[in-house]
Amino acid sequence: MLRSCTAALRTLRALRGRREGASPAARDPVLVRRWFSTEKVIPKDYALPNPSWSKDLRLLFDQFMKKCEDGSWERLPSYKNSKLVKEQLSQAQLFTRGYEDGLGFEYVIFYNDDEKRTVCLFQGGPYLQGVPGFLHGGAIATMIDATVGMCAAIPGGIVMTANLNINFKRPIPLCSVVVINSQLDKIEGRKFFLSCTVRSVDEKILYSEATGLFIKLDPEKSLI
Amino acid sequence: MLRSCTAALRTLRALRGRREGASPAARDPVLVRRWFSTEKVIPKDYALPNPSWSKDLRLLFDQFMKKCEDGSWERLPSYKNSKLVKEQLSQAQLFTRGYEDGLGFEYVIFYNDDEKRTVCLFQGGPYLQGVPGFLHGGAIATMIDATVGMCAAIPGGIVMTANLNINFKRPIPLCSVVVINSQLDKIEGRKFFLSCTVRSVDEKILYSEATGLFIKLDPEKSLI
């Protein structure tokens, strides 16, 4: 719903620093992570392979990492906790990163600035079940929100989901890998219009398609 | 997405058995649970209070349980596992019941058959965070899907979400309680049209509103 989580902001700041001619130190991902770190130690980046990742997910990851080499695509890091909420509520953590490796949302999002696109490689684990053997629609909606939201947040800054309209066309088998493609279609003032598809790895099956409307927020204003 | 999970079917069969003049044994919830049990022991029903429930959630629960006394409303039980998936994948469990008490989705759904309505009392725990301090939009979409889906599944049997269209109007604070109201508006052949609101306990804040389209499936046909 809201894409202004600290982890997303860290990513945005790091990306912007690189693009806007920031100092060499700002381009150093370790230093950047330290500056915006939510903990005293460098937090774990969950958008990297772990032993639960299937062969399909690893292959796709490697393909996109290759695309990152010329700078056209960038892998977006992903963290679990935020300093703000740690102070308020020690147990709070990002919904999509609240599971042990392999049980829930295993994913990595890549961004292409020229094309204003995000691609999420997603493997939905056994704790995301809806009908037996298939992913819950809410889990699919969650990853669509995350992917579309990031596609709005990188150019837009702090944005909030105003609308998600999802057509579920085919059920997604549990523990399979899907590719979520999101595109920024239009900006009108503070409104960001986006579209999205969820497909099989071979692109032959269209599982879901969606549109999203996100509103750019004033970071100084309270959300409630 | 798909509302045909074993737990939902158990509920439906129990409800239908009662309505369609089933034997006294079929009206016995303990026996019904044993017949459709996913495990050798009677599975835990998660749609009951636990120590993590806030005062607001307990008060609302008590109010609805009172409404159940004259038979106009019914509390729907909620389980975590299904036999089918246990055979396929031992770790699989229902997305909305995959957390320890209080950390994720704490909820109970009530159904009113005369009004074709479901009401879900929902407390979103600290593992469902989106922007710091607020629920993730995907977690809200998940509970909307669950509530609207149950409203279609009780009269419709095995149904699949074809569309969810959600307007997010206000962010929901983490660990607060909201009331999700769903209404079956229309049936056209195999299509079930529903609407839904998410409001604060005092009904003053409209957090989200949504529409849903569900398609009745043939239980004999494969989903893929």
Short mmCIF file of C-alpha atoms in Angstrom, two decimals:
data_model
loop_
_atom_site.label_atom_id
_atom_site.label_comp_id
_atom_site.label_asym_id
_atom_site.label_seq_id
_atom_site.Cartn_x
_atom_site.Cartn_y
_atom_site.Cartn_z
CA MET A 1 0.00 0.00 0.00
CA LEU A 2 2.63 2.48 1.01
CA ARG A 3 5.96 2.31 -0.65
CA SER A 4 7.80 4.64 1.65
CA CYS A 5 9.33 2.02 3.90
CA THR A 6 12.80 2.73 5.05
CA ALA A 7 14.28 -0.01 2.93
CA ALA A 8 12.73 1.49 -0.19
CA LEU A 9 13.99 4.92 0.76
CA ARG A 10 17.47 3.54 1.24
CA THR A 11 17.32 2.08 -2.23
CA LEU A 12 16.01 5.30 -3.73
CA ARG A 13 18.64 7.42 -2.06
CA ALA A 14 21.40 5.09 -3.18
CA LEU A 15 20.11 5.08 -6.76
CA ARG A 16 19.63 8.84 -6.87
CA GLY A 17 23.02 9.47 -5.37
CA ARG A 18 24.59 7.47 -8.16
CA ARG A 19 22.61 9.15 -10.92
CA GLU A 20 22.93 12.70 -9.69
CA GLY A 21 26.69 12.74 -9.52
CA ALA A 22 27.06 11.98 -5.85
CA SER A 23 30.47 11.66 -4.29
CA PRO A 24 32.44 8.42 -4.79
CA ALA A 25 31.62 7.54 -1.17
CA ALA A 26 27.91 7.82 -1.90
CA ARG A 27 28.33 5.40 -4.76
CA ASP A 28 29.82 2.80 -2.45
CA PRO A 29 26.94 0.47 -1.59
CA VAL A 30 28.52 -0.57 1.71
CA LEU A 31 28.89 3.05 2.81
CA VAL A 32 25.43 3.91 1.58
CA ARG A 33 23.99 1.02 3.50
CA ARG A 34 25.84 2.16 6.63
CA TRP A 35 24.49 5.72 6.33
CA PHE A 36 20.92 4.58 5.93
CA SER A 37 21.24 1.46 8.01
CA THR A 38 18.41 0.60 10.37
CA GLU A 39 20.72 -1.26 12.73
CA LYS A 40 24.21 -0.81 14.07
CA VAL A 41 25.36 -3.75 11.99
CA ILE A 42 24.80 -3.79 8.23
CA PRO A 43 21.36 -5.31 7.71
CA LYS A 44 20.92 -8.46 5.68
CA ASP A 45 19.93 -7.90 2.07
CA TYR A 46 17.24 -10.47 1.30
CA ALA A 47 17.17 -9.89 -2.46
CA LEU A 48 20.02 -12.34 -2.98
CA PRO A 49 20.01 -16.10 -3.63
CA ASN A 50 19.68 -18.48 -0.68
CA PRO A 51 19.57 -22.31 -0.63
CA SER A 52 15.78 -22.33 -0.96
CA TRP A 53 15.88 -20.72 -4.41
CA SER A 54 14.95 -23.10 -7.19
CA LYS A 55 17.02 -23.62 -10.31
CA ASP A 56 14.53 -21.49 -12.28
CA LEU A 57 14.87 -18.59 -9.88
CA ARG A 58 18.66 -18.78 -9.84
CA LEU A 59 18.84 -18.90 -13.64
CA LEU A 60 16.61 -15.86 -13.99
CA PHE A 61 18.57 -14.05 -11.29
CA ASP A 62 21.82 -14.71 -13.14
CA GLN A 63 20.29 -13.48 -16.40
CA PHE A 64 19.20 -10.22 -14.84
CA MET A 65 22.49 -9.75 -13.02
CA LYS A 66 24.14 -9.96 -16.45
CA LYS A 67 21.79 -7.24 -17.68
CA CYS A 68 22.95 -5.11 -14.77
CA GLU A 69 26.52 -5.13 -16.01
CA ASP A 70 25.99 -2.36 -18.58
CA GLY A 71 23.97 -0.26 -16.12
CA SER A 72 20.65 -0.59 -17.94
CA TRP A 73 19.20 -2.65 -15.08
CA GLU A 74 19.81 -2.40 -11.35
CA ARG A 75 19.13 -4.95 -8.65
CA LEU A 76 17.19 -3.39 -5.76
CA PRO A 77 18.28 -4.51 -2.29
CA SER A 78 15.59 -5.50 0.21
CA TYR A 79 15.64 -5.35 4.01
CA LYS A 80 13.37 -6.56 6.77
CA ASN A 81 13.39 -3.96 9.51
CA SER A 82 13.18 -0.21 9.80
CA LYS A 83 14.59 1.98 12.55
CA LEU A 84 11.37 3.95 12.95
CA VAL A 85 9.28 0.92 13.69
CA LYS A 86 11.93 -0.75 15.79
CA GLU A 87 11.54 2.14 18.19
CA GLN A 88 7.75 1.84 18.15
CA LEU A 89 7.31 -1.88 18.02
CA SER A 90 10.28 -4.16 18.33
CA GLN A 91 8.75 -7.07 16.44
CA ALA A 92 7.68 -5.13 13.35
CA GLN A 93 9.07 -6.25 10.03
CA LEU A 94 8.32 -5.90 6.36
CA PHE A 95 5.41 -8.18 5.42
CA THR A 96 7.22 -9.69 2.46
CA ARG A 97 10.35 -10.49 4.49
CA GLY A 98 8.80 -12.02 7.59
CA TYR A 99 9.41 -15.68 6.77
CA GLU A 100 12.36 -17.98 7.09
CA ASP A 101 14.20 -18.70 3.84
CA GLY A 102 12.04 -20.58 1.40
CA LEU A 103 8.77 -20.62 3.34
CA GLY A 104 7.24 -17.37 2.14
CA PHE A 105 8.14 -14.65 -0.35
CA GLU A 106 11.43 -15.31 -2.11
CA TYR A 107 11.97 -12.49 -4.58
CA VAL A 108 14.26 -9.95 -6.09
CA ILE A 109 13.25 -6.80 -7.97
CA PHE A 110 15.25 -5.25 -10.81
CA TYR A 111 14.73 -1.74 -12.14
CA ASN A 112 15.33 -0.24 -15.58
CA ASP A 113 15.42 3.52 -15.36
CA ASP A 114 15.32 4.24 -19.11
CA GLU A 115 12.25 2.07 -19.60
CA LYS A 116 10.68 2.94 -16.21
CA ARG A 117 10.13 -0.75 -15.57
CA THR A 118 10.52 -3.14 -12.68
CA VAL A 119 10.79 -6.90 -12.99
CA CYS A 120 10.24 -9.09 -9.95
CA LEU A 121 11.43 -12.70 -9.92
CA PHE A 122 9.18 -14.40 -7.38
CA GLN A 123 9.05 -17.88 -5.87
CA GLY A 124 6.07 -18.30 -3.53
CA GLY A 125 6.77 -20.75 -0.71
CA PRO A 126 4.52 -23.27 1.07
CA TYR A 127 3.30 -20.77 3.70
CA LEU A 128 1.56 -18.73 0.98
CA GLN A 129 -1.08 -21.30 0.19
CA GLY A 130 -4.65 -20.53 -0.84
CA VAL A 131 -6.40 -23.45 -2.46
CA PRO A 132 -4.35 -26.59 -1.78
CA GLY A 133 -1.32 -26.59 -4.02
CA PHE A 134 -1.67 -23.00 -5.22
CA LEU A 135 -0.70 -19.53 -4.08
CA HIS A 136 -3.23 -17.44 -2.16
CA GLY A 137 -4.60 -14.51 -4.17
CA GLY A 138 -3.51 -12.20 -1.36
CA ALA A 139 0.08 -13.35 -1.75
CA ILE A 140 -0.07 -12.56 -5.47
CA ALA A 141 -1.66 -9.18 -4.75
CA THR A 142 1.13 -8.51 -2.24
CA MET A 143 3.89 -9.11 -4.76
CA ILE A 144 2.07 -7.10 -7.42
CA ASP A 145 1.77 -4.22 -4.94
CA ALA A 146 5.47 -4.50 -4.09
CA THR A 147 6.61 -4.59 -7.73
CA VAL A 148 4.29 -1.90 -9.05
CA GLY A 149 4.91 0.23 -5.98
CA MET A 150 8.66 0.14 -6.46
CA CYS A 151 8.19 1.14 -10.11
CA ALA A 152 6.35 4.25 -8.89
CA ALA A 153 8.55 4.93 -5.87
CA ILE A 154 11.89 5.12 -7.66
CA PRO A 155 10.90 8.05 -9.88
CA GLY A 156 8.23 9.37 -7.48
CA GLY A 157 9.75 9.15 -4.02
CA ILE A 158 7.25 8.49 -1.24
CA VAL A 159 4.10 7.17 -2.87
CA MET A 160 0.95 5.47 -1.60
CA THR A 161 -1.17 2.92 -3.42
CA ALA A 162 -4.54 4.48 -4.21
CA ASN A 163 -5.90 1.67 -6.35
CA LEU A 164 -5.01 -1.89 -7.35
CA ASN A 165 -7.17 -3.63 -9.94
CA ILE A 166 -6.14 -7.24 -10.44
CA ASN A 167 -7.45 -9.83 -12.89
CA PHE A 168 -6.58 -13.34 -11.75
CA LYS A 169 -6.55 -15.52 -14.85
CA ARG A 170 -4.86 -18.75 -13.78
CA PRO A 171 -3.89 -20.15 -10.37
CA ILE A 172 -0.15 -20.19 -9.62
CA PRO A 173 1.27 -23.51 -8.36
CA LEU A 174 2.88 -23.30 -4.92
CA CYS A 175 6.70 -23.11 -5.01
CA SER A 176 6.82 -22.27 -8.72
CA VAL A 177 8.62 -19.21 -10.08
CA VAL A 178 6.82 -16.37 -11.84
CA VAL A 179 7.97 -13.14 -13.43
CA ILE A 180 6.14 -9.92 -12.51
CA ASN A 181 6.64 -7.13 -15.02
CA SER A 182 5.57 -3.60 -14.15
CA GLN A 183 5.60 -0.50 -16.32
CA LEU A 184 5.09 3.18 -15.43
CA ASP A 185 2.55 4.25 -18.07
CA LYS A 186 1.76 7.85 -17.18
CA ILE A 187 2.31 10.60 -14.62
CA GLU A 188 -0.36 13.26 -14.08
CA GLY A 189 0.62 15.68 -11.34
CA ARG A 190 0.96 13.55 -8.20
CA LYS A 191 -0.70 10.54 -9.82
CA PHE A 192 1.39 7.63 -11.13
CA PHE A 193 -0.41 5.15 -13.41
CA LEU A 194 1.13 1.71 -13.80
CA SER A 195 0.39 -1.67 -15.30
CA CYS A 196 1.63 -5.14 -14.52
CA THR A 197 1.60 -8.76 -15.69
CA VAL A 198 2.42 -12.00 -13.87
CA ARG A 199 3.71 -14.72 -16.20
CA SER A 200 5.40 -18.09 -16.10
CA VAL A 201 9.17 -18.25 -16.58
CA ASP A 202 8.72 -19.27 -20.24
CA GLU A 203 6.21 -16.41 -20.64
CA LYS A 204 3.62 -18.79 -22.08
CA ILE A 205 1.16 -18.53 -19.18
CA LEU A 206 -0.38 -15.22 -18.19
CA TYR A 207 -1.37 -15.78 -14.57
CA SER A 208 -2.56 -12.28 -13.67
CA GLU A 209 -2.61 -8.75 -14.94
CA ALA A 210 -3.17 -5.57 -13.00
CA THR A 211 -3.21 -1.80 -13.02
CA GLY A 212 -2.11 0.42 -10.16
CA LEU A 213 -2.59 4.05 -9.24
CA PHE A 214 -0.12 5.55 -6.78
CA ILE A 215 -0.17 9.02 -5.23
CA LYS A 216 3.00 10.93 -4.44
CA LEU A 217 3.00 12.05 -0.80
CA ASP A 218 4.53 14.95 1.02
CA PRO A 219 7.15 13.34 3.30
CA GLU A 220 6.65 16.09 5.88
CA LYS A 221 2.96 15.33 6.35
CA SER A 222 1.61 12.73 8.74
CA LEU A 223 -0.05 9.72 7.20
CA ILE A 224 -2.96 9.72 9.63
CA MET B 1 -7.61 -16.07 -5.09
CA LEU B 2 -9.17 -19.45 -4.83
CA ARG B 3 -11.64 -20.02 -2.09
CA SER B 4 -11.84 -23.75 -2.39
CA CYS B 5 -9.34 -24.60 0.30
CA THR B 6 -10.14 -27.58 2.40
CA ALA B 7 -10.89 -25.47 5.44
CA ALA B 8 -13.46 -23.48 3.47
CA LEU B 9 -14.99 -26.66 2.13
CA ARG B 10 -15.25 -28.07 5.61
CA THR B 11 -17.10 -24.94 6.65
CA LEU B 12 -19.38 -25.05 3.64
CA ARG B 13 -20.21 -28.69 4.10
CA ALA B 14 -20.96 -28.13 7.76
CA LEU B 15 -23.18 -25.15 7.02
CA ARG B 16 -24.97 -26.87 4.16
CA GLY B 17 -25.46 -30.00 6.18
CA ARG B 18 -27.22 -27.96 8.82
CA ARG B 19 -29.38 -26.07 6.36
CA GLU B 20 -30.35 -28.92 4.11
CA GLY B 21 -31.74 -31.12 6.84
CA ALA B 22 -28.66 -33.21 7.42
CA SER B 23 -28.65 -35.87 10.07
CA PRO B 24 -28.21 -34.81 13.71
CA ALA B 25 -24.69 -36.19 13.54
CA ALA B 26 -23.89 -33.87 10.62
CA ARG B 27 -25.03 -30.93 12.75
CA ASP B 28 -22.54 -31.80 15.46
CA PRO B 29 -19.56 -29.52 14.85
CA VAL B 30 -17.12 -31.91 16.55
CA LEU B 31 -18.27 -34.81 14.36
CA VAL B 32 -18.24 -32.62 11.26
CA ARG B 33 -14.74 -31.54 12.05
CA ARG B 34 -13.68 -35.17 12.52
CA TRP B 35 -15.16 -36.21 9.17
CA PHE B 36 -13.42 -33.47 7.26
CA SER B 37 -10.39 -33.31 9.48
CA THR B 38 -7.02 -32.85 7.81
CA GLU B 39 -5.19 -34.60 10.61
CA LYS B 40 -5.78 -37.58 12.85
CA VAL B 41 -6.33 -35.25 15.77
CA ILE B 42 -8.99 -32.54 15.59
CA PRO B 43 -7.24 -29.54 14.01
CA LYS B 44 -6.95 -26.27 15.87
CA ASP B 45 -9.60 -23.73 15.00
CA TYR B 46 -7.80 -20.40 14.68
CA ALA B 47 -10.92 -18.23 14.53
CA LEU B 48 -11.12 -18.07 18.32
CA PRO B 49 -9.62 -15.60 20.81
CA ASN B 50 -6.01 -16.04 21.89
CA PRO B 51 -3.92 -13.94 24.30
CA SER B 52 -2.70 -11.69 21.47
CA TRP B 53 -6.19 -10.37 20.74
CA SER B 54 -6.67 -6.77 21.77
CA LYS B 55 -9.57 -5.56 23.89
CA ASP B 56 -11.22 -4.13 20.74
CA LEU B 57 -11.06 -7.45 18.96
CA ARG B 58 -12.39 -9.38 21.94
CA LEU B 59 -15.28 -6.95 22.42
CA LEU B 60 -16.28 -7.20 18.78
CA PHE B 61 -15.96 -10.97 18.89
CA ASP B 62 -18.26 -11.14 21.90
CA GLN B 63 -20.79 -8.86 20.17
CA PHE B 64 -20.90 -11.09 17.10
CA MET B 65 -21.05 -14.26 19.16
CA LYS B 66 -24.16 -12.81 20.78
CA LYS B 67 -25.61 -12.24 17.31
CA CYS B 68 -24.98 -15.90 16.60
CA GLU B 69 -27.28 -16.97 19.40
CA ASP B 70 -30.48 -16.54 17.35
CA GLY B 71 -28.96 -18.23 14.31
CA SER B 72 -28.89 -15.11 12.14
CA TRP B 73 -25.07 -15.08 12.18
CA GLU B 74 -22.60 -17.94 12.23
CA ARG B 75 -18.95 -17.95 13.20
CA LEU B 76 -16.84 -19.66 10.52
CA PRO B 77 -14.04 -21.89 11.85
CA SER B 78 -10.58 -21.52 10.29
CA TYR B 79 -7.82 -24.11 9.98
CA LYS B 80 -4.21 -24.01 8.86
CA ASN B 81 -3.50 -27.23 6.98
CA SER B 82 -5.15 -29.32 4.33
CA LYS B 83 -4.77 -33.05 3.78
CA LEU B 84 -4.30 -32.70 0.04
CA VAL B 85 -1.33 -30.43 0.34
CA LYS B 86 0.13 -32.27 3.29
CA GLU B 87 0.57 -35.19 0.95
CA GLN B 88 2.16 -33.02 -1.72
CA LEU B 89 4.19 -30.68 0.39
CA SER B 90 4.50 -31.22 4.10
CA GLN B 91 5.15 -27.61 5.00
CA ALA B 92 2.21 -26.09 3.15
CA GLN B 93 -0.26 -24.07 5.15
CA LEU B 94 -2.93 -21.47 4.61
CA PHE B 95 -1.33 -18.08 3.96
CA THR B 96 -3.47 -16.28 6.52
CA ARG B 97 -2.70 -18.82 9.27
CA GLY B 98 1.05 -19.17 8.87
CA TYR B 99 2.12 -16.99 11.79
CA GLU B 100 2.43 -17.49 15.50
CA ASP B 101 -0.35 -15.95 17.58
CA GLY B 102 -0.38 -12.18 17.35
CA LEU B 103 2.38 -11.71 14.75
CA GLY B 104 0.34 -11.91 11.56
CA PHE B 105 -3.31 -12.24 10.64
CA GLU B 106 -5.58 -12.48 13.68
CA TYR B 107 -9.13 -12.69 12.44
CA VAL B 108 -12.51 -14.31 12.60
CA ILE B 109 -15.19 -14.27 9.91
CA PHE B 110 -18.93 -14.33 10.62
CA TYR B 111 -21.59 -15.10 8.02
CA ASN B 112 -25.21 -14.00 7.73
CA ASP B 113 -27.08 -16.24 5.31
CA ASP B 114 -30.26 -14.14 5.04
CA GLU B 115 -28.29 -11.02 4.16
CA LYS B 116 -25.57 -12.87 2.18
CA ARG B 117 -22.94 -10.98 4.14
CA THR B 118 -19.64 -11.77 5.80
CA VAL B 119 -18.00 -9.66 8.47
CA CYS B 120 -14.33 -10.15 9.27
CA LEU B 121 -12.86 -8.82 12.51
CA PHE B 122 -9.17 -8.36 11.74
CA GLN B 123 -6.13 -7.38 13.81
CA GLY B 124 -3.00 -7.08 11.69
CA GLY B 125 0.17 -7.94 13.62
CA PRO B 126 3.72 -6.56 13.42
CA TYR B 127 4.85 -8.98 10.70
CA LEU B 128 2.39 -7.41 8.24
CA GLN B 129 4.17 -4.10 7.96
CA GLY B 130 4.34 -1.96 4.84
CA VAL B 131 5.38 1.62 5.52
CA PRO B 132 6.76 1.81 9.06
CA GLY B 133 3.89 1.66 11.53
CA PHE B 134 1.22 0.66 8.99
CA LEU B 135 -0.13 -2.48 7.40
CA HIS B 136 1.19 -3.54 3.99
CA GLY B 137 -1.35 -3.09 1.20
CA GLY B 138 -0.88 -6.74 0.32
CA ALA B 139 -1.96 -7.77 3.80
CA ILE B 140 -5.12 -5.70 3.43
CA ALA B 141 -5.75 -7.18 -0.02
CA THR B 142 -5.29 -10.64 1.48
CA MET B 143 -7.94 -10.15 4.13
CA ILE B 144 -10.31 -8.54 1.61
CA ASP B 145 -9.84 -11.57 -0.65
CA ALA B 146 -10.48 -13.93 2.27
CA THR B 147 -13.61 -12.11 3.43
CA VAL B 148 -15.15 -11.50 0.01
CA GLY B 149 -14.18 -14.97 -1.11
CA MET B 150 -15.94 -16.60 1.81
CA CYS B 151 -19.05 -14.52 1.05
CA ALA B 152 -19.06 -16.04 -2.44
CA ALA B 153 -17.98 -19.54 -1.44
CA ILE B 154 -20.72 -20.25 1.08
CA PRO B 155 -23.56 -19.88 -1.43
CA GLY B 156 -21.41 -20.74 -4.47
CA GLY B 157 -19.26 -23.68 -3.43
CA ILE B 158 -15.85 -23.81 -5.07
CA VAL B 159 -15.16 -20.35 -6.46
CA MET B 160 -12.10 -18.59 -7.82
CA THR B 161 -11.32 -14.89 -7.64
CA ALA B 162 -11.44 -13.44 -11.14
CA ASN B 163 -11.06 -9.79 -10.18
CA LEU B 164 -10.29 -7.69 -7.13
CA ASN B 165 -10.48 -3.92 -7.44
CA ILE B 166 -9.33 -2.17 -4.27
CA ASN B 167 -9.33 1.53 -3.42
CA PHE B 168 -6.92 2.23 -0.55
CA LYS B 169 -8.15 5.42 1.10
CA ARG B 170 -6.28 5.60 4.40
CA PRO B 171 -3.33 3.62 5.82
CA ILE B 172 -4.20 1.20 8.63
CA PRO B 173 -2.03 1.43 11.77
CA LEU B 174 -0.17 -1.77 12.62
CA CYS B 175 -1.82 -3.83 15.38
CA SER B 176 -5.11 -1.95 15.20
CA VAL B 177 -8.45 -3.67 14.65
CA VAL B 178 -10.61 -3.12 11.57
CA VAL B 179 -13.96 -4.47 10.44
CA ILE B 180 -14.25 -5.85 6.90
CA ASN B 181 -17.81 -6.00 5.62
CA SER B 182 -18.60 -7.93 2.45
CA GLN B 183 -21.88 -8.24 0.59
CA LEU B 184 -22.96 -10.53 -2.25
CA ASP B 185 -24.55 -8.08 -4.67
CA LYS B 186 -25.48 -10.18 -7.67
CA ILE B 187 -25.19 -13.64 -9.23
CA GLU B 188 -25.17 -14.04 -13.02
CA GLY B 189 -24.74 -17.65 -14.04
CA ARG B 190 -21.37 -18.71 -12.62
CA LYS B 191 -20.36 -15.13 -11.80
CA PHE B 192 -20.63 -13.80 -8.24
CA PHE B 193 -20.36 -10.01 -7.83
CA LEU B 194 -19.44 -8.71 -4.39
CA SER B 195 -18.50 -5.49 -2.64
CA CYS B 196 -16.55 -4.77 0.50
CA THR B 197 -15.51 -2.01 2.92
CA VAL B 198 -12.73 -1.87 5.53
CA ARG B 199 -13.56 0.44 8.43
CA SER B 200 -12.35 1.33 11.89
CA VAL B 201 -14.10 -0.26 14.87
CA ASP B 202 -16.14 2.91 15.46
CA GLU B 203 -17.00 2.93 11.71
CA LYS B 204 -15.84 6.55 11.40
CA ILE B 205 -12.82 5.82 9.19
CA LEU B 206 -13.22 4.18 5.80
CA TYR B 207 -9.80 2.65 5.17
CA SER B 208 -10.50 0.79 1.94
CA GLU B 209 -13.31 -0.28 -0.32
CA ALA B 210 -13.31 -2.98 -2.95
CA THR B 211 -15.30 -4.99 -5.43
CA GLY B 212 -14.75 -8.64 -6.24
CA LEU B 213 -15.79 -10.98 -9.03
CA PHE B 214 -15.66 -14.70 -8.33
CA ILE B 215 -16.30 -17.57 -10.73
CA LYS B 216 -17.93 -20.81 -9.62
CA LEU B 217 -15.76 -23.78 -10.61
CA ASP B 218 -16.51 -27.36 -11.47
CA PRO B 219 -14.94 -29.35 -8.61
CA GLU B 220 -14.26 -32.27 -10.94
CA LYS B 221 -12.08 -30.20 -13.27
CA SER B 222 -8.37 -29.63 -12.77
CA LEU B 223 -7.30 -26.11 -11.97
CA ILE B 224 -4.33 -26.14 -14.30
#
